[in-house]
Tab-separated table of C-alpha atoms in Angstrom:
chain	number	residue	atom	x	y	z
N	8	MET	CA	105.052	82.560	69.737
N	9	ARG	CA	101.411	82.564	70.709
N	10	TYR	CA	99.833	79.114	70.617
N	11	SER	CA	96.526	78.624	68.823
N	12	ALA	CA	94.722	76.090	66.682
N	13	LEU	CA	96.012	78.016	63.674
N	14	SER	CA	99.655	77.798	64.861
N	15	ILE	CA	99.319	74.021	65.276
N	16	LEU	CA	97.838	73.734	61.777
N	17	LYS	CA	100.585	75.897	60.278
N	18	GLN	CA	103.300	73.854	61.957
N	19	ALA	CA	101.681	70.628	60.855
N	20	PHE	CA	102.029	71.716	57.225
N	21	ALA	CA	105.558	73.031	57.831
N	22	GLY	CA	106.756	69.696	59.236
N	23	ASN	CA	106.822	71.042	62.798
N	24	LEU	CA	110.202	72.654	62.119
N	25	GLY	CA	109.164	76.161	63.151
N	26	TRP	CA	108.688	75.683	66.910
N	27	LYS	CA	110.987	77.925	68.917
N	28	PRO	CA	112.475	77.374	72.398
N	29	VAL	CA	109.823	78.311	74.919
N	30	TRP	CA	112.041	80.469	77.136
N	31	ARG	CA	115.406	82.237	76.935
N	32	GLU	CA	118.519	81.075	78.790
N	33	PRO	CA	119.902	84.423	79.967
N	34	GLU	CA	123.070	85.143	81.925
N	35	PRO	CA	122.266	86.803	85.261
N	36	LYS	CA	122.293	90.599	85.387
N	37	ALA	CA	124.175	92.399	88.168
N	38	HIS	CA	121.003	93.512	89.942
N	39	TYR	CA	117.278	92.779	90.012
N	40	ASP	CA	114.307	94.318	91.783
N	41	VAL	CA	113.284	90.874	93.007
N	42	ILE	CA	115.191	87.601	93.072
N	43	ILE	CA	113.166	84.439	93.637
N	44	VAL	CA	115.102	81.437	94.901
N	45	GLY	CA	113.560	78.239	93.548
N	46	GLY	CA	112.381	77.573	89.994
N	47	GLY	CA	109.546	75.252	90.888
N	48	GLY	CA	105.833	75.817	90.567
N	49	HIS	CA	105.583	78.395	93.336
N	50	GLY	CA	108.707	80.358	92.356
N	51	LEU	CA	107.708	80.491	88.687
N	52	ALA	CA	104.120	81.428	89.522
N	53	THR	CA	105.404	84.210	91.791
N	54	ALA	CA	107.552	85.577	88.985
N	55	TYR	CA	104.678	85.364	86.499
N	56	TYR	CA	102.196	87.197	88.725
N	57	LEU	CA	104.791	89.795	89.777
N	58	ALA	CA	105.255	90.689	86.121
N	59	LYS	CA	101.667	90.285	84.994
N	60	GLU	CA	99.581	91.585	87.889
N	61	PHE	CA	101.935	93.949	89.678
N	62	GLY	CA	104.113	95.295	86.847
N	63	ILE	CA	107.436	94.272	88.398
N	64	ARG	CA	109.406	92.794	85.504
N	65	ASN	CA	113.034	93.204	86.570
N	66	VAL	CA	112.870	89.796	88.213
N	67	ALA	CA	115.079	86.688	88.248
N	68	VAL	CA	114.215	83.141	89.232
N	69	ILE	CA	117.295	81.234	90.379
N	70	GLU	CA	117.130	77.457	90.257
N	71	LYS	CA	119.918	75.075	91.276
N	72	GLY	CA	118.743	72.319	88.902
N	73	TYR	CA	116.417	72.614	85.941
N	74	LEU	CA	113.034	74.356	86.041
N	75	GLY	CA	110.351	72.218	87.653
N	76	SER	CA	112.841	69.604	88.886
N	77	GLY	CA	111.358	69.425	92.383
N	78	ASN	CA	107.936	68.750	93.789
N	79	VAL	CA	105.940	70.397	90.989
N	80	GLY	CA	106.807	67.371	88.865
N	81	ARG	CA	106.572	64.836	91.696
N	82	ASN	CA	103.031	65.152	93.002
N	83	THR	CA	99.765	63.373	92.265
N	84	THR	CA	98.435	66.434	90.356
N	85	ILE	CA	95.308	66.942	92.490
N	86	VAL	CA	93.631	70.346	92.495
N	87	ARG	CA	90.880	71.001	95.062
N	88	SER	CA	89.606	73.475	97.655
N	89	ASN	CA	87.789	71.264	100.159
N	90	TYR	CA	89.489	72.581	103.280
N	91	MET	CA	87.750	73.322	106.543
N	92	LEU	CA	89.517	76.013	108.553
N	93	PRO	CA	88.834	79.730	107.928
N	94	GLY	CA	92.581	80.438	107.542
N	95	ASN	CA	92.866	77.931	104.701
N	96	GLU	CA	89.605	77.638	102.777
N	97	PRO	CA	89.423	81.132	101.197
N	98	PHE	CA	93.050	80.786	100.095
N	99	TYR	CA	92.556	77.414	98.397
N	100	GLU	CA	89.288	78.568	96.822
N	101	PHE	CA	91.101	81.609	95.428
N	102	SER	CA	93.634	79.149	94.022
N	103	LEU	CA	90.956	77.014	92.391
N	104	LYS	CA	89.436	80.115	90.792
N	105	LEU	CA	92.858	81.023	89.388
N	106	TRP	CA	93.201	77.449	88.074
N	107	GLU	CA	89.906	77.842	86.238
N	108	GLY	CA	91.245	80.753	84.180
N	109	LEU	CA	94.866	79.694	84.050
N	110	GLU	CA	95.088	78.176	80.592
N	111	GLN	CA	93.568	81.228	78.903
N	112	GLY	CA	95.807	83.541	80.908
N	113	LEU	CA	98.991	81.593	80.209
N	114	ASN	CA	98.065	80.634	76.628
N	115	TYR	CA	99.260	77.177	77.653
N	116	ASN	CA	97.394	73.905	78.050
N	117	VAL	CA	97.847	72.667	81.619
N	118	MET	CA	95.176	70.020	80.979
N	119	LEU	CA	93.025	71.066	83.938
N	120	SER	CA	90.326	68.439	84.294
N	121	GLN	CA	87.595	69.272	86.802
N	122	ARG	CA	86.453	65.712	87.296
N	123	GLY	CA	85.513	66.108	90.957
N	124	ILE	CA	87.000	64.753	94.164
N	125	ILE	CA	85.148	62.257	96.356
N	126	SER	CA	86.319	61.821	99.951
N	127	LEU	CA	84.975	58.543	101.320
N	128	PHE	CA	83.886	58.019	104.919
N	129	HIS	CA	83.422	54.825	106.866
N	130	ASN	CA	81.641	55.479	110.154
N	131	ASP	CA	79.190	57.872	111.781
N	132	GLY	CA	81.832	60.042	113.418
N	133	GLN	CA	83.698	60.471	110.180
N	134	ARG	CA	80.448	61.277	108.348
N	135	ASP	CA	79.704	64.008	110.887
N	136	HIS	CA	83.200	65.392	110.399
N	137	TYR	CA	82.827	65.451	106.616
N	138	ILE	CA	79.400	67.108	106.904
N	139	ARG	CA	81.053	69.743	109.043
N	140	ARG	CA	83.778	70.199	106.455
N	141	GLY	CA	81.197	70.469	103.677
N	142	ASN	CA	79.297	73.097	105.688
N	143	ALA	CA	82.517	75.012	106.343
N	144	MET	CA	83.169	75.024	102.593
N	145	MET	CA	79.650	76.275	101.833
N	146	MET	CA	80.050	79.063	104.371
N	147	GLU	CA	82.958	80.271	102.199
N	148	GLY	CA	80.816	79.992	99.089
N	149	VAL	CA	82.272	76.705	97.847
N	150	ALA	CA	79.886	73.996	96.680
N	151	ALA	CA	80.038	70.621	98.419
N	152	GLU	CA	77.737	67.619	98.103
N	153	LEU	CA	77.150	64.726	100.440
N	154	LEU	CA	76.761	61.409	98.630
N	155	ASP	CA	75.038	58.446	100.234
N	156	ARG	CA	76.064	54.849	99.803
N	157	GLU	CA	73.549	54.028	97.057
N	158	THR	CA	74.573	57.024	94.945
N	159	LEU	CA	78.210	56.066	95.378
N	160	LYS	CA	77.478	52.481	94.343
N	161	GLY	CA	76.118	53.804	91.079
N	162	MET	CA	79.062	56.140	90.501
N	163	LEU	CA	81.937	53.984	91.738
N	164	PRO	CA	80.848	50.343	91.555
N	165	PHE	CA	84.427	49.081	91.835
N	166	LEU	CA	84.853	50.199	95.460
N	167	ASN	CA	84.894	47.698	98.307
N	168	PHE	CA	81.625	48.730	99.971
N	169	GLU	CA	81.276	45.596	102.100
N	170	HIS	CA	84.659	45.667	103.810
N	171	GLY	CA	84.199	44.229	107.325
N	172	ARG	CA	86.176	46.863	109.162
N	173	PHE	CA	85.932	49.864	106.849
N	174	PRO	CA	82.575	49.715	105.041
N	175	ILE	CA	82.015	52.732	102.796
N	176	ILE	CA	78.908	54.583	103.944
N	177	GLY	CA	79.191	57.741	101.849
N	178	GLY	CA	81.377	60.484	100.490
N	179	LEU	CA	81.864	64.221	100.239
N	180	LEU	CA	82.043	65.504	96.675
N	181	GLN	CA	83.554	68.718	95.376
N	182	ARG	CA	82.707	68.767	91.667
N	183	ARG	CA	85.049	71.618	90.707
N	184	ALA	CA	88.111	69.784	91.994
N	185	GLY	CA	90.190	67.663	89.657
N	186	THR	CA	93.672	67.234	88.245
N	187	ALA	CA	96.120	69.163	86.059
N	188	ARG	CA	99.189	68.150	84.092
N	189	HIS	CA	101.866	69.057	86.663
N	190	ASP	CA	104.887	69.541	84.365
N	191	ALA	CA	102.807	71.711	82.044
N	192	VAL	CA	102.002	73.966	85.007
N	193	ALA	CA	105.703	74.597	85.604
N	194	TRP	CA	106.374	75.077	81.894
N	195	GLY	CA	103.348	77.316	81.411
N	196	PHE	CA	104.316	79.630	84.269
N	197	ALA	CA	107.954	79.635	83.109
N	198	ARG	CA	106.965	80.549	79.565
N	199	GLY	CA	104.521	83.177	80.805
N	200	ALA	CA	107.126	84.760	83.092
N	201	ASP	CA	109.816	84.683	80.400
N	202	ARG	CA	107.527	86.381	77.893
N	203	LEU	CA	107.022	89.214	80.390
N	204	GLY	CA	110.777	89.728	80.766
N	205	VAL	CA	111.627	87.590	83.806
N	206	ASP	CA	115.096	85.992	83.683
N	207	LEU	CA	114.946	82.253	84.418
N	208	ILE	CA	118.421	81.216	85.522
N	209	GLN	CA	118.877	77.461	85.709
N	210	ASN	CA	121.747	75.359	87.060
N	211	CYS	CA	122.673	78.181	89.414
N	212	GLU	CA	122.777	77.312	93.100
N	213	VAL	CA	122.473	79.915	95.836
N	214	THR	CA	125.438	79.477	98.176
N	215	GLY	CA	124.982	82.472	100.444
N	216	ILE	CA	122.765	85.433	101.293
N	217	ARG	CA	124.633	88.740	101.524
N	218	ARG	CA	123.542	91.261	104.130
N	219	GLU	CA	124.765	94.785	104.756
N	220	ASN	CA	123.834	96.375	108.099
N	221	GLY	CA	121.371	93.529	108.543
N	222	VAL	CA	119.578	94.253	105.271
N	223	VAL	CA	119.611	91.671	102.473
N	224	THR	CA	121.352	93.026	99.377
N	225	GLY	CA	121.708	89.953	97.193
N	226	VAL	CA	122.745	86.332	96.871
N	227	GLU	CA	126.048	84.567	96.312
N	228	THR	CA	125.572	81.903	93.657
N	229	THR	CA	127.620	79.460	91.637
N	230	LYS	CA	127.432	82.104	88.875
N	231	GLY	CA	128.698	84.889	91.126
N	232	PHE	CA	127.045	87.586	93.228
N	233	ILE	CA	123.632	88.863	92.110
N	234	GLY	CA	122.189	91.922	93.813
N	235	CYS	CA	118.516	92.528	94.556
N	236	ASN	CA	116.124	94.863	96.343
N	237	LYS	CA	113.973	92.021	97.637
N	238	LEU	CA	114.820	88.361	98.081
N	239	ALA	CA	111.988	85.842	97.931
N	240	LEU	CA	112.559	82.266	99.054
N	241	ALA	CA	110.400	79.549	97.481
N	242	ALA	CA	112.696	76.584	98.028
N	243	ALA	CA	110.128	74.009	99.267
N	244	GLY	CA	111.910	71.047	100.882
N	245	ASN	CA	115.190	72.965	100.993
N	246	SER	CA	113.684	76.087	102.624
N	247	SER	CA	115.417	75.481	105.959
N	248	ARG	CA	118.812	75.210	104.275
N	249	VAL	CA	118.398	78.429	102.298
N	250	ALA	CA	116.947	80.345	105.273
N	251	GLU	CA	119.842	79.128	107.405
N	252	MET	CA	122.159	81.158	105.111
N	253	ALA	CA	120.443	84.230	106.549
N	254	GLY	CA	120.575	82.847	110.093
N	255	LEU	CA	116.871	81.985	110.244
N	256	LYS	CA	115.495	78.882	111.936
N	257	LEU	CA	112.091	77.864	110.538
N	258	PRO	CA	109.166	75.846	111.924
N	259	LEU	CA	109.815	73.149	109.305
N	260	GLU	CA	111.076	69.611	109.012
N	261	SER	CA	111.816	67.992	105.631
N	262	HIS	CA	110.175	64.644	104.923
N	263	VAL	CA	109.855	62.348	101.955
N	264	LEU	CA	106.511	61.619	100.278
N	265	GLN	CA	106.174	58.879	97.689
N	266	ALA	CA	103.839	58.602	94.728
N	267	PHE	CA	103.142	55.803	92.273
N	268	VAL	CA	101.805	55.236	88.775
N	269	THR	CA	100.550	52.038	87.162
N	270	GLU	CA	100.581	50.809	83.595
N	271	GLY	CA	98.089	52.524	81.292
N	272	LEU	CA	94.513	51.260	81.465
N	273	LYS	CA	91.334	52.116	79.611
N	274	PRO	CA	89.294	54.821	81.388
N	275	CYS	CA	88.044	53.287	84.652
N	276	ILE	CA	88.365	55.857	87.449
N	277	ASP	CA	86.537	59.039	86.504
N	278	HIS	CA	87.169	61.094	89.665
N	279	VAL	CA	89.809	61.758	92.249
N	280	ILE	CA	88.949	59.438	95.141
N	281	THR	CA	90.362	59.617	98.652
N	282	TYR	CA	90.059	56.853	101.208
N	283	GLY	CA	88.877	57.795	104.671
N	284	ALA	CA	90.216	54.661	106.337
N	285	GLY	CA	93.767	55.618	105.557
N	286	HIS	CA	95.268	58.467	103.635
N	287	PHE	CA	95.101	57.052	100.130
N	288	TYR	CA	94.210	59.094	97.043
N	289	ILE	CA	93.927	57.980	93.438
N	290	SER	CA	93.059	59.329	90.011
N	291	GLN	CA	93.616	58.274	86.412
N	292	SER	CA	95.916	60.271	84.183
N	293	ASP	CA	95.009	61.149	80.617
N	294	LYS	CA	97.518	58.534	79.465
N	295	GLY	CA	95.554	55.934	81.447
N	296	GLY	CA	97.946	55.277	84.319
N	297	LEU	CA	96.494	55.232	87.810
N	298	VAL	CA	98.303	57.865	89.867
N	299	PHE	CA	98.173	57.380	93.619
N	300	GLY	CA	99.884	58.094	96.904
N	301	ALA	CA	99.353	58.205	100.636
N	302	GLU	CA	101.182	59.558	103.669
N	303	ILE	CA	104.771	60.672	104.158
N	304	ASP	CA	107.282	58.040	105.259
N	305	GLY	CA	107.519	59.717	108.678
N	306	TYR	CA	111.245	60.266	109.174
N	307	SER	CA	113.353	63.325	108.393
N	308	SER	CA	114.644	63.019	104.828
N	309	TYR	CA	116.244	65.069	102.072
N	310	ALA	CA	116.382	62.062	99.739
N	311	GLN	CA	113.990	62.035	96.795
N	312	ARG	CA	113.302	58.351	97.332
N	313	GLY	CA	111.272	56.497	99.944
N	314	ASN	CA	111.097	53.297	101.931
N	315	LEU	CA	109.656	49.985	100.762
N	316	ALA	CA	107.560	49.572	103.918
N	317	THR	CA	105.622	52.727	103.017
N	318	ALA	CA	105.194	51.519	99.429
N	319	GLU	CA	103.731	48.266	100.766
N	320	HIS	CA	101.387	50.172	103.077
N	321	VAL	CA	100.159	52.359	100.191
N	322	MET	CA	99.459	49.285	98.028
N	323	GLU	CA	97.547	47.641	100.889
N	324	GLU	CA	95.377	50.720	101.301
N	325	GLY	CA	94.710	50.858	97.574
N	326	VAL	CA	93.714	47.208	97.337
N	327	THR	CA	91.499	47.512	100.419
N	328	MET	CA	89.624	50.386	98.778
N	329	ILE	CA	89.564	48.994	95.213
N	330	PRO	CA	90.150	45.202	95.235
N	331	GLY	CA	90.575	45.202	91.432
N	332	LEU	CA	93.811	47.158	91.849
N	333	SER	CA	95.558	43.953	92.877
N	334	ARG	CA	95.652	42.936	89.196
N	335	VAL	CA	97.278	46.156	88.005
N	336	ARG	CA	101.043	46.479	87.682
N	337	VAL	CA	102.869	49.484	89.128
N	338	LEU	CA	105.224	51.093	86.642
N	339	ARG	CA	107.098	53.667	88.651
N	340	SER	CA	107.385	55.226	92.067
N	341	TRP	CA	109.189	58.363	93.132
N	342	GLY	CA	109.699	60.624	96.124
N	343	GLY	CA	109.741	64.328	96.808
N	344	VAL	CA	111.093	66.341	99.738
N	345	MET	CA	108.240	68.040	101.605
N	346	ASP	CA	108.657	71.124	103.768
N	347	MET	CA	106.420	69.874	106.589
N	348	SER	CA	105.367	72.743	108.826
N	349	MET	CA	104.457	72.460	112.489
N	350	ASP	CA	100.702	72.810	111.903
N	351	GLY	CA	100.407	71.353	108.400
N	352	SER	CA	99.653	74.744	106.825
N	353	PRO	CA	101.870	76.973	104.677
N	354	ILE	CA	103.694	80.231	105.335
N	355	ILE	CA	103.653	83.269	103.017
N	356	ASP	CA	105.180	86.122	104.959
N	357	ARG	CA	107.972	88.625	105.457
N	358	THR	CA	110.739	87.692	107.903
N	359	SER	CA	112.504	89.465	110.743
N	360	ILE	CA	115.264	90.321	108.241
N	361	GLU	CA	114.603	93.318	106.027
N	362	ASN	CA	114.058	92.540	102.317
N	363	LEU	CA	113.800	88.794	102.953
N	364	TYR	CA	110.463	87.120	102.186
N	365	LEU	CA	109.373	83.564	102.755
N	366	ASN	CA	107.100	81.105	100.972
N	367	CYS	CA	107.301	77.616	102.464
N	368	GLY	CA	105.621	74.974	104.622
N	369	TRP	CA	103.509	73.509	101.836
N	370	CYS	CA	103.697	70.043	103.359
N	371	TYR	CA	102.290	67.721	100.726
N	372	GLY	CA	99.542	70.041	99.513
N	373	GLY	CA	101.530	72.548	97.508
N	374	PHE	CA	100.520	71.666	93.968
N	375	LYS	CA	96.888	72.795	94.181
N	376	ALA	CA	98.082	76.019	95.791
N	377	THR	CA	100.547	76.910	93.025
N	378	PRO	CA	98.614	79.801	91.390
N	379	ALA	CA	97.392	81.373	94.656
N	380	SER	CA	100.768	80.909	96.303
N	381	GLY	CA	102.416	82.754	93.427
N	382	PHE	CA	99.724	85.445	93.344
N	383	CYS	CA	99.746	86.091	97.102
N	384	PHE	CA	103.544	85.990	97.372
N	385	ALA	CA	103.793	88.446	94.468
N	386	HIS	CA	101.189	90.648	96.199
N	387	LEU	CA	103.260	90.636	99.389
N	388	LEU	CA	106.477	91.435	97.486
N	389	ALA	CA	104.909	94.183	95.396
N	390	LYS	CA	102.672	95.890	97.936
N	391	GLY	CA	104.408	95.057	101.199
N	392	GLU	CA	101.245	93.623	102.703
N	393	SER	CA	99.573	90.220	102.632
N	394	HIS	CA	96.827	89.440	100.150
N	395	HIS	CA	93.554	89.212	102.070
N	396	VAL	CA	93.166	85.441	101.524
N	397	ALA	CA	96.704	84.773	102.808
N	398	ARG	CA	96.612	86.888	105.959
N	399	ALA	CA	96.438	83.877	108.253
N	400	LEU	CA	99.498	82.207	106.697
N	401	ARG	CA	101.911	84.121	108.888
N	402	LEU	CA	105.304	83.023	110.120
N	403	ASP	CA	104.651	84.299	113.635
N	404	ARG	CA	101.364	82.405	114.072
N	405	PHE	CA	103.193	79.673	116.007
N	406	GLU	CA	104.620	81.890	118.721
N	407	ARG	CA	101.397	83.901	118.889
N	408	GLY	CA	99.356	80.746	119.337
N	409	PHE	CA	97.319	80.787	116.106
N	410	PRO	CA	98.281	77.593	114.290
N	411	ILE	CA	96.107	76.426	111.367
N	412	ASP	CA	95.975	72.749	112.178
N	413	GLU	CA	93.634	71.153	109.629
N	414	ALA	CA	94.419	67.624	110.858
N	415	GLY	CA	94.332	68.495	114.554
N	416	ALA	CA	97.630	66.689	115.034
N	417	GLY	CA	99.531	69.240	117.112
N	418	THR	CA	103.070	70.474	116.612
N	419	GLN	CA	104.360	67.214	115.197
N	420	PRO	CA	105.440	67.712	111.572
N	421	ASN	CA	105.438	64.014	110.670
N	422	LEU	CA	101.772	63.605	111.707
N	423	HIS	CA	100.193	66.155	109.356
J	1104	MET	CA	115.800	55.000	105.024
J	1105	ALA	CA	117.298	51.688	106.021
J	1106	SER	CA	114.753	48.889	106.374
J	1107	LEU	CA	116.433	47.414	109.439
J	1108	ILE	CA	117.272	49.148	112.704
J	1109	SER	CA	119.606	47.664	115.291
J	1110	CYS	CA	117.856	48.037	118.633
J	1111	PRO	CA	120.450	47.870	121.415
J	1112	HIS	CA	118.073	45.652	123.417
J	1113	CYS	CA	116.275	43.524	120.784
J	1114	GLY	CA	118.814	43.259	117.975
J	1115	THR	CA	118.186	43.971	114.298
J	1116	ARG	CA	114.496	44.618	113.733
J	1117	PRO	CA	112.347	45.881	110.826
J	1118	LYS	CA	111.844	49.641	110.739
J	1119	GLU	CA	108.045	49.275	110.949
J	1120	GLU	CA	108.353	48.175	114.595
J	1121	PHE	CA	109.415	51.680	115.554
J	1122	PHE	CA	107.529	54.922	116.100
J	1123	ILE	CA	109.434	57.998	114.972
J	1124	ARG	CA	109.031	61.066	117.153
J	1125	GLY	CA	111.419	63.402	115.375
J	1126	ASP	CA	114.469	65.585	115.940
J	1127	ALA	CA	116.397	64.672	119.101
J	1128	THR	CA	118.363	67.935	119.242
J	1129	PRO	CA	115.914	70.305	120.988
J	1130	VAL	CA	116.255	70.191	124.769
J	1131	ARG	CA	113.131	70.701	126.878
J	1132	PRO	CA	113.453	74.044	128.690
J	1133	ALA	CA	112.789	74.632	132.361
J	1134	LEU	CA	109.079	74.841	133.175
J	1135	MET	CA	109.121	78.581	133.793
J	1136	ALA	CA	111.488	79.448	130.947
J	1137	ALA	CA	110.616	82.466	128.795
J	1138	GLU	CA	107.989	82.070	126.084
J	1139	GLU	CA	110.569	82.560	123.310
J	1140	VAL	CA	112.569	79.648	124.683
J	1141	TRP	CA	109.495	77.410	124.665
J	1142	HIS	CA	108.567	78.611	121.174
J	1143	ASP	CA	112.029	77.645	119.975
J	1144	TYR	CA	111.751	74.200	121.577
J	1145	VAL	CA	108.211	73.401	120.400
J	1146	HIS	CA	108.226	74.908	116.900
J	1147	LEU	CA	111.631	75.710	115.459
J	1148	ARG	CA	113.938	73.125	113.890
J	1149	ALA	CA	117.439	73.399	112.434
J	1150	ASN	CA	116.354	70.776	109.863
J	1151	PRO	CA	119.861	70.139	108.483
J	1152	ARG	CA	120.688	67.885	105.559
J	1153	GLY	CA	123.190	65.190	106.481
J	1154	ARG	CA	123.979	63.668	109.862
J	1155	ILE	CA	121.086	63.974	112.329
J	1156	ARG	CA	119.883	62.499	115.623
J	1157	GLU	CA	116.281	61.348	115.883
J	1158	HIS	CA	114.087	59.956	118.659
J	1159	TRP	CA	112.606	56.570	117.826
J	1160	GLN	CA	110.575	54.317	120.129
J	1161	HIS	CA	110.656	50.557	119.727
J	1162	VAL	CA	106.891	50.192	120.207
J	1163	ALA	CA	106.685	46.607	118.940
J	1164	GLY	CA	109.676	45.485	120.985
J	1165	CYS	CA	111.260	46.674	124.214
J	1166	ARG	CA	109.277	49.984	124.093
J	1167	ARG	CA	112.454	51.861	124.990
J	1168	TRP	CA	113.108	55.326	123.584
J	1169	LEU	CA	116.157	55.294	121.358
J	1170	VAL	CA	118.366	57.852	119.674
J	1171	VAL	CA	119.002	56.907	116.047
J	1172	GLU	CA	121.950	58.702	114.536
J	1173	ARG	CA	121.783	58.656	110.760
J	1174	ASP	CA	122.193	60.563	107.510
J	1175	ASN	CA	118.899	61.904	106.169
J	1176	PHE	CA	120.277	62.190	102.625
J	1177	THR	CA	122.184	58.922	102.125
J	1178	HIS	CA	120.010	56.961	104.624
J	1179	GLU	CA	123.090	55.510	106.296
J	1180	VAL	CA	122.563	54.627	109.988
J	1181	PHE	CA	125.584	55.325	112.178
J	1182	GLY	CA	124.343	54.107	115.524
J	1183	VAL	CA	121.383	53.439	117.807
J	1184	THR	CA	121.617	54.105	121.530
J	1185	ASP	CA	119.158	53.943	124.389
J	1186	ALA	CA	117.946	57.475	125.108
J	1187	ALA	CA	118.692	57.076	128.819
J	1188	LYS	CA	122.254	55.953	128.086
J	1189	ALA	CA	122.701	58.772	125.597
J	1190	GLY	CA	122.091	61.103	128.552
J	1191	GLU	CA	118.948	62.463	126.970
J	1192	GLY	CA	116.862	62.796	130.122
J	1193	ALA	CA	113.371	64.201	129.638
J	1194	ARG	CA	113.204	65.691	126.176
């Protein structure tokens, strides 16, 4: 069923009894051209673009839980392309451009809201760094604006400008950045892929990767063996565990990242704001809740729940930036398992094993990348070569000495 | 993750007193070891789910390097030993 204003009107008069399930629940076939492991944002986007852009429709997405049960529904929904390094910026800008046409393409409302992101800075050195980042963005054709303190005071009067240790002296603004409804992104890609013939197989865990003469021929699952020509891993926080089934050791460590939402408030925060004195980011959802988060907890974790000390630290950062937050009640917090890579940047590449392809290392920046990650991974699977904006995101960049270290933190996964 | 860690020197202390370095399994290769060996040590991680060993430093206490053995799924801590006693050497 194609959604339109007319379909909503029709259903309204028909008592909303005519809505159909959005995707099928097929049994797995014996063999597919491509099997994608992981029914999250990236896996579903890969399937959608494989079918839509590259004409490969004999595709299955295998998910051990339900679709979108991982990080695509656990993030703070921020979409932006204000990166600095040449290996990253064109990729994330490509992603933002895909976001801008996504709803029309999917015929699904992902509630993309380009409200702008403002990154605050607090001292001269940090201002210079943000100017450099803004210039790097403009060199890739991405607009960036430097805001001074007085402009910011007019736009965001609720900020703590006079803080003794971290006074706010300005901010870097990307107007095209914003937020999207994260669950709707997963559902939209799932529906889009299903409509093009992709089989979405839920509650089916991959238990082994079968190889013959070193070549991958399929996966063992809880629903039996399923054969494939190409196997594509998009398992996020569980990437190391799936790759281990094929004997691969990855440059990843899994960590937990927490996020929080408050009770619903009237509209008060109109942008996405990030704090330069910590790693705090906040926006307001369409329901009115303030959605915010900060850094990872810092220890290896496969648990989708975090530590109270980190929660306390996040609250302290929030209240330091916006003192009024101290009067708001937090409703919920949750955690997601992040595939932290050794340089803080992702990997979209083939592996040393024939027919096995890898999409991982998204750290805690995977949501904004969802469309481009799917597009570029599909490009790699269909054409056998990297999309030109994803050429730097190679698996062998570590051993060759070409890390993409946006934070400049070195090979320490818990510091990115 | 547990909120309290039992330092073998300082007793039970809040987790925030510790700096977490990461996986304690990789062993530093010899200085002139092959590049692949160094690549494996610096970049690659087994990253298992379940029982792991991690290097923690008690920065707000005795400043000793410790090996915390714990489960990264259930958050249970099995034991904390001094890295020197655990025979870790220079890792």
